Amino acid sequence: MTAITCAQLVELVTDYLEGELDELTARRFEEHLALCSGCRTYVDQFRQVIQAAGQVAEDDLSWQARTHLLAAFRGWRER
Amino acid sequence: MLRLARLHVSSGSAAEDVLQETWMAVLGGLHRFEGRARLRTWVFQILLNVARTQGVKDRRTVPFSALTADLDAGPTVDSARFQGPQEPFPGGWRQFPAPWTSPEDAALSGEAERVIREAIMQLPERQRVVIALRDVDGCKPQEVCEILGLSPGNQRVLLHRACAFVRQQVEGYFSRRHAARTERT
Ligand SMILES: [Zn+2]
């Protein structure tokens, strides 16, 4: 496998952040990031979006309570 | 709870209606409720019932899209942002994405949070739920999969497309604001 391009990297960001890339691809990903400030900015912004989205979605509900409602919601949709 | 209701109806006022009706029903039916342990579950069952009824009345309720549409292939970043095969660095950025932070806003501002919220509301339903469930500390990928009945791979595709879309919306917001500032000076 050769080095990855910026266009390829932007499609791997989530898999990278989730730790789902294979070892070789993860290494190529990090090598690219070390050399490319454009992709560093992109990955950094992705992180910010995930963090902000979490805050936006947060409310006074516990995770378990949401699980119950969403499970019920799914059951209703499938009926 | 309001934000939760908003996951299921299309407008803030519809969500508020759902909540209000839910609490009316809870208060009205409290005498029928037995056992404190499941109060929470019971309240959510009522919320669900109200949301369902409201969903029928509310024509603007976002339809539950087909999974294939959510997973639609294709790049998440416009290919015009990258150099073509004849250029010096094929697949490289033509122009780097501009950093968002400027001296006057050290982190994402409240305004940017509004942009993020609006972008999330524009997402197809599964993408919206996936991104909304990914709290900073709350929620693990396999739990999201379980709730939504998704494979881990599909869950990541949905999350990736959702984040890419929201990032693009925030980028558009910052570049418009930057352009407005440049114009003024
Ligand atoms: Zn790059």
Tab-separated table of C-alpha atoms and ligand atoms in Angstrom:
chain	number	residue	atom	x	y	z
A	1	MET	CA	0.000	0.000	0.000
A	2	THR	CA	1.306	3.415	-0.926
A	3	ALA	CA	0.839	6.642	0.990
A	4	ILE	CA	-2.742	7.865	1.335
A	5	THR	CA	-3.912	11.116	-0.220
A	6	CYS	CA	-5.871	13.885	1.471
A	7	ALA	CA	-8.991	12.832	-0.471
A	8	GLN	CA	-8.627	9.294	0.919
A	9	LEU	CA	-7.798	10.442	4.429
A	10	VAL	CA	-10.977	12.474	4.894
A	11	GLU	CA	-13.032	9.302	4.348
A	12	LEU	CA	-11.052	7.394	7.002
A	13	VAL	CA	-11.359	9.918	9.827
A	14	THR	CA	-14.210	8.235	11.706
A	15	ASP	CA	-12.669	4.768	11.422
A	16	TYR	CA	-9.418	6.250	12.702
A	17	LEU	CA	-11.012	8.063	15.637
A	18	GLU	CA	-12.935	4.896	16.526
A	19	GLY	CA	-9.764	2.821	16.439
A	20	GLU	CA	-11.111	0.667	13.625
A	21	LEU	CA	-8.314	1.059	11.072
A	22	ASP	CA	-5.924	-1.847	10.619
A	23	GLU	CA	-2.429	-1.241	11.929
A	24	LEU	CA	-0.823	-0.446	8.592
A	25	THR	CA	-3.558	1.972	7.510
A	26	ALA	CA	-3.510	3.673	10.906
A	27	ARG	CA	0.241	4.174	10.553
A	28	ARG	CA	-0.182	5.638	7.038
A	29	PHE	CA	-2.916	7.873	8.415
A	30	GLU	CA	-0.648	9.218	11.153
A	31	GLU	CA	2.289	9.621	8.778
A	32	HIS	CA	0.090	11.697	6.519
A	33	LEU	CA	-1.171	13.821	9.422
A	34	ALA	CA	2.383	14.537	10.545
A	35	LEU	CA	3.145	16.071	7.163
A	36	CYS	CA	-0.153	17.697	6.207
A	37	SER	CA	-1.547	20.616	8.192
A	38	GLY	CA	-4.695	20.696	6.016
A	39	CYS	CA	-5.677	17.213	7.113
A	40	ARG	CA	-4.698	17.984	10.714
A	41	THR	CA	-7.173	20.861	10.616
A	42	TYR	CA	-9.814	18.581	9.100
A	43	VAL	CA	-9.406	15.863	11.740
A	44	ASP	CA	-9.354	18.463	14.508
A	45	GLN	CA	-12.618	19.961	13.229
A	46	PHE	CA	-14.163	16.492	13.073
A	47	ARG	CA	-13.297	16.019	16.737
A	48	GLN	CA	-14.809	19.392	17.600
A	49	VAL	CA	-18.013	18.510	15.769
A	50	ILE	CA	-18.375	15.202	17.614
A	51	GLN	CA	-17.756	16.904	20.930
A	52	ALA	CA	-20.159	19.764	20.243
A	53	ALA	CA	-22.822	17.399	18.910
A	54	GLY	CA	-22.607	15.436	22.152
A	55	GLN	CA	-23.121	18.587	24.174
A	56	VAL	CA	-26.051	19.624	22.010
A	57	ALA	CA	-27.698	16.251	22.530
A	58	GLU	CA	-27.070	16.134	26.246
A	59	ASP	CA	-29.940	16.771	28.580
A	60	ASP	CA	-31.176	15.733	31.962
A	61	LEU	CA	-31.807	12.173	30.873
A	62	SER	CA	-29.645	9.336	31.917
A	63	TRP	CA	-28.315	7.166	29.141
A	64	GLN	CA	-30.417	4.283	30.385
A	65	ALA	CA	-33.613	6.279	30.188
A	66	ARG	CA	-32.845	7.228	26.614
A	67	THR	CA	-32.125	3.609	25.778
A	68	HIS	CA	-35.590	2.670	26.983
A	69	LEU	CA	-37.347	5.311	24.977
A	70	LEU	CA	-35.357	4.685	21.806
A	71	ALA	CA	-35.868	0.951	22.056
A	72	ALA	CA	-39.591	1.555	22.396
A	73	PHE	CA	-39.425	3.997	19.511
A	74	ARG	CA	-37.732	1.441	17.296
A	75	GLY	CA	-40.314	-1.184	18.201
A	76	TRP	CA	-43.085	1.169	17.210
A	77	ARG	CA	-41.430	2.015	13.885
A	78	GLU	CA	-41.031	-1.621	12.976
A	79	ARG	CA	-44.607	-2.538	13.689
B	1	MET	CA	-36.543	15.573	27.673
B	2	LEU	CA	-37.306	18.463	25.366
B	3	ARG	CA	-34.275	17.697	23.262
B	4	LEU	CA	-35.239	14.072	23.213
B	5	ALA	CA	-38.716	14.949	21.989
B	6	ARG	CA	-37.099	17.078	19.317
B	7	LEU	CA	-35.401	14.007	17.909
B	8	HIS	CA	-38.819	12.788	16.884
B	9	VAL	CA	-40.739	15.827	15.771
B	10	SER	CA	-39.627	18.444	13.288
B	11	SER	CA	-40.021	21.674	15.244
B	12	GLY	CA	-39.264	23.010	18.683
B	13	SER	CA	-42.854	24.024	19.304
B	14	ALA	CA	-44.089	20.546	18.361
B	15	ALA	CA	-41.627	19.084	20.861
B	16	GLU	CA	-42.859	21.464	23.542
B	17	ASP	CA	-46.425	20.380	22.827
B	18	VAL	CA	-45.378	16.758	23.188
B	19	LEU	CA	-43.739	17.471	26.545
B	20	GLN	CA	-46.645	19.451	27.882
B	21	GLU	CA	-49.141	16.778	26.897
B	22	THR	CA	-46.889	14.159	28.416
B	23	TRP	CA	-46.807	15.880	31.800
B	24	MET	CA	-50.573	16.437	31.714
B	25	ALA	CA	-51.057	12.730	31.057
B	26	VAL	CA	-48.566	11.820	33.780
B	27	LEU	CA	-50.324	14.026	36.343
B	28	GLY	CA	-53.731	12.824	35.228
B	29	GLY	CA	-52.747	9.176	35.409
B	30	LEU	CA	-50.544	9.232	38.468
B	31	HIS	CA	-53.138	7.496	40.606
B	32	ARG	CA	-52.999	4.529	38.237
B	33	PHE	CA	-49.242	4.236	38.542
B	34	GLU	CA	-47.881	1.570	40.857
B	35	GLY	CA	-44.299	1.106	41.955
B	36	ARG	CA	-41.767	3.883	42.071
B	37	ALA	CA	-38.985	1.892	40.409
B	38	ARG	CA	-40.391	2.118	36.931
B	39	LEU	CA	-41.717	5.680	37.077
B	40	ARG	CA	-39.140	6.805	34.562
B	41	THR	CA	-39.999	4.056	32.110
B	42	TRP	CA	-43.660	4.794	32.532
B	43	VAL	CA	-43.147	8.499	31.801
B	44	PHE	CA	-41.248	7.632	28.644
B	45	GLN	CA	-43.962	5.277	27.487
B	46	ILE	CA	-46.402	8.144	27.792
B	47	LEU	CA	-44.016	10.482	25.981
B	48	LEU	CA	-43.764	7.922	23.215
B	49	ASN	CA	-47.531	7.621	22.912
B	50	VAL	CA	-47.945	11.384	22.745
B	51	ALA	CA	-45.139	11.699	20.182
B	52	ARG	CA	-46.796	9.042	18.047
B	53	THR	CA	-50.151	10.797	18.128
B	54	GLN	CA	-48.465	14.121	17.460
B	55	GLY	CA	-46.503	12.603	14.580
B	56	VAL	CA	-49.737	11.722	12.808
B	57	LYS	CA	-51.039	15.265	13.235
B	58	ASP	CA	-47.733	16.943	12.398
B	59	ARG	CA	-47.391	16.624	8.647
B	60	ARG	CA	-43.890	18.014	8.785
B	61	THR	CA	-42.597	15.099	10.784
B	62	VAL	CA	-39.437	13.937	9.109
B	63	PRO	CA	-40.058	10.598	7.386
B	64	PHE	CA	-37.972	7.647	8.446
B	65	SER	CA	-35.692	7.332	5.448
B	66	ALA	CA	-34.499	4.090	3.927
B	67	LEU	CA	-31.185	2.894	5.352
B	68	THR	CA	-29.718	2.612	1.857
B	69	ALA	CA	-30.351	6.312	1.302
B	70	ASP	CA	-28.549	7.156	4.556
B	71	LEU	CA	-25.609	4.999	3.584
B	72	ASP	CA	-25.514	6.441	0.082
B	73	ALA	CA	-22.018	6.037	-1.274
B	74	GLY	CA	-19.974	8.939	-2.604
B	75	PRO	CA	-17.353	11.191	-1.096
B	76	THR	CA	-18.246	13.226	1.995
B	77	VAL	CA	-16.013	16.078	0.856
B	78	ASP	CA	-16.610	17.714	-2.520
B	79	SER	CA	-14.046	16.203	-4.916
B	80	ALA	CA	-13.466	19.712	-6.321
B	81	ARG	CA	-11.640	20.467	-3.059
B	82	PHE	CA	-8.860	18.086	-4.162
B	83	GLN	CA	-6.396	18.206	-7.037
B	84	GLY	CA	-7.056	16.107	-10.143
B	85	PRO	CA	-4.799	13.451	-11.695
B	86	GLN	CA	-3.008	15.971	-13.946
B	87	GLU	CA	-2.079	18.315	-11.128
B	88	PRO	CA	1.102	18.246	-9.008
B	89	PHE	CA	-0.483	16.479	-5.998
B	90	PRO	CA	-3.395	14.297	-7.127
B	91	GLY	CA	-5.832	13.832	-4.270
B	92	GLY	CA	-4.236	16.659	-2.258
B	93	TRP	CA	-6.132	19.689	-0.985
B	94	ARG	CA	-6.333	22.564	-3.463
B	95	GLN	CA	-6.690	24.839	-0.502
B	96	PHE	CA	-6.404	23.701	3.110
B	97	PRO	CA	-9.535	23.902	5.244
B	98	ALA	CA	-9.367	27.151	7.220
B	99	PRO	CA	-9.012	26.720	10.992
B	100	TRP	CA	-12.141	27.824	12.857
B	101	THR	CA	-10.611	29.330	15.924
B	102	SER	CA	-9.600	32.962	15.790
B	103	PRO	CA	-8.157	35.159	18.548
B	104	GLU	CA	-11.589	36.378	19.633
B	105	ASP	CA	-13.170	32.934	19.944
B	106	ALA	CA	-10.912	30.432	21.585
B	107	ALA	CA	-13.373	27.587	21.168
B	108	LEU	CA	-16.562	27.022	19.244
B	109	SER	CA	-18.831	29.884	20.196
B	110	GLY	CA	-22.484	29.748	21.156
B	111	GLU	CA	-23.285	30.857	17.631
B	112	ALA	CA	-21.408	27.910	16.191
B	113	GLU	CA	-23.322	25.636	18.517
B	114	ARG	CA	-26.531	26.927	17.001
B	115	VAL	CA	-25.169	26.144	13.514
B	116	ILE	CA	-24.331	22.634	14.678
B	117	ARG	CA	-27.798	22.164	16.144
B	118	GLU	CA	-29.440	23.296	12.910
B	119	ALA	CA	-27.187	21.058	10.823
B	120	ILE	CA	-28.047	18.066	13.014
B	121	MET	CA	-31.751	18.739	12.501
B	122	GLN	CA	-31.239	18.619	8.721
B	123	LEU	CA	-29.672	15.166	8.813
B	124	PRO	CA	-31.603	12.058	7.789
B	125	GLU	CA	-33.142	10.497	10.894
B	126	ARG	CA	-30.701	7.623	11.460
B	127	GLN	CA	-27.691	9.890	11.037
B	128	ARG	CA	-29.275	12.365	13.432
B	129	VAL	CA	-29.885	9.774	16.094
B	130	VAL	CA	-26.415	8.266	15.696
B	131	ILE	CA	-24.649	11.609	16.112
B	132	ALA	CA	-26.944	12.715	18.932
B	133	LEU	CA	-26.255	9.537	20.873
B	134	ARG	CA	-22.513	9.957	20.704
B	135	ASP	CA	-22.221	11.940	23.890
B	136	VAL	CA	-18.715	12.721	24.943
B	137	ASP	CA	-18.811	10.262	27.814
B	138	GLY	CA	-22.218	8.624	27.662
B	139	CYS	CA	-22.512	6.219	24.865
B	140	LYS	CA	-20.586	3.367	23.367
B	141	PRO	CA	-20.755	2.413	19.700
B	142	GLN	CA	-22.145	-1.059	20.369
B	143	GLU	CA	-25.003	0.437	22.402
B	144	VAL	CA	-25.935	2.689	19.504
B	145	CYS	CA	-25.869	-0.341	17.200
B	146	GLU	CA	-28.142	-2.271	19.516
B	147	ILE	CA	-30.714	0.483	19.807
B	148	LEU	CA	-30.852	1.231	16.106
B	149	GLY	CA	-30.402	-2.337	14.879
B	150	LEU	CA	-27.278	-1.470	12.884
B	151	SER	CA	-24.079	-3.329	12.140
B	152	PRO	CA	-20.963	-1.639	13.584
B	153	GLY	CA	-19.771	-0.842	10.052
B	154	ASN	CA	-23.041	0.825	9.075
B	155	GLN	CA	-23.103	2.729	12.343
B	156	ARG	CA	-19.680	4.194	11.545
B	157	VAL	CA	-20.728	5.094	8.014
B	158	LEU	CA	-23.757	6.961	9.371
B	159	LEU	CA	-21.661	8.725	12.010
B	160	HIS	CA	-19.033	9.628	9.427
B	161	ARG	CA	-21.545	11.078	6.968
B	162	ALA	CA	-23.296	12.955	9.760
B	163	CYS	CA	-20.073	14.499	11.086
B	164	ALA	CA	-18.815	15.362	7.607
B	165	PHE	CA	-22.085	17.157	6.859
B	166	VAL	CA	-22.112	19.069	10.141
B	167	ARG	CA	-18.429	20.015	9.737
B	168	GLN	CA	-19.174	21.354	6.274
B	169	GLN	CA	-22.059	23.452	7.612
B	170	VAL	CA	-19.868	24.927	10.346
B	171	GLU	CA	-17.139	25.632	7.786
B	172	GLY	CA	-19.670	27.457	5.613
B	173	TYR	CA	-20.774	29.483	8.628
B	174	PHE	CA	-17.226	30.541	9.509
B	175	SER	CA	-16.293	31.436	5.943
B	176	ARG	CA	-19.441	33.569	5.557
B	177	ARG	CA	-18.673	35.318	8.836
B	178	HIS	CA	-15.088	35.859	7.762
B	179	ALA	CA	-16.249	37.303	4.423
B	180	ALA	CA	-18.648	39.668	6.246
B	181	ARG	CA	-15.840	40.874	8.503
B	182	THR	CA	-13.457	41.434	5.607
B	183	GLU	CA	-16.128	43.445	3.822
B	184	ARG	CA	-16.620	45.711	6.807
B	185	THR	CA	-12.953	46.630	7.163
C	1	ZN	ZN	-3.569	15.799	3.678
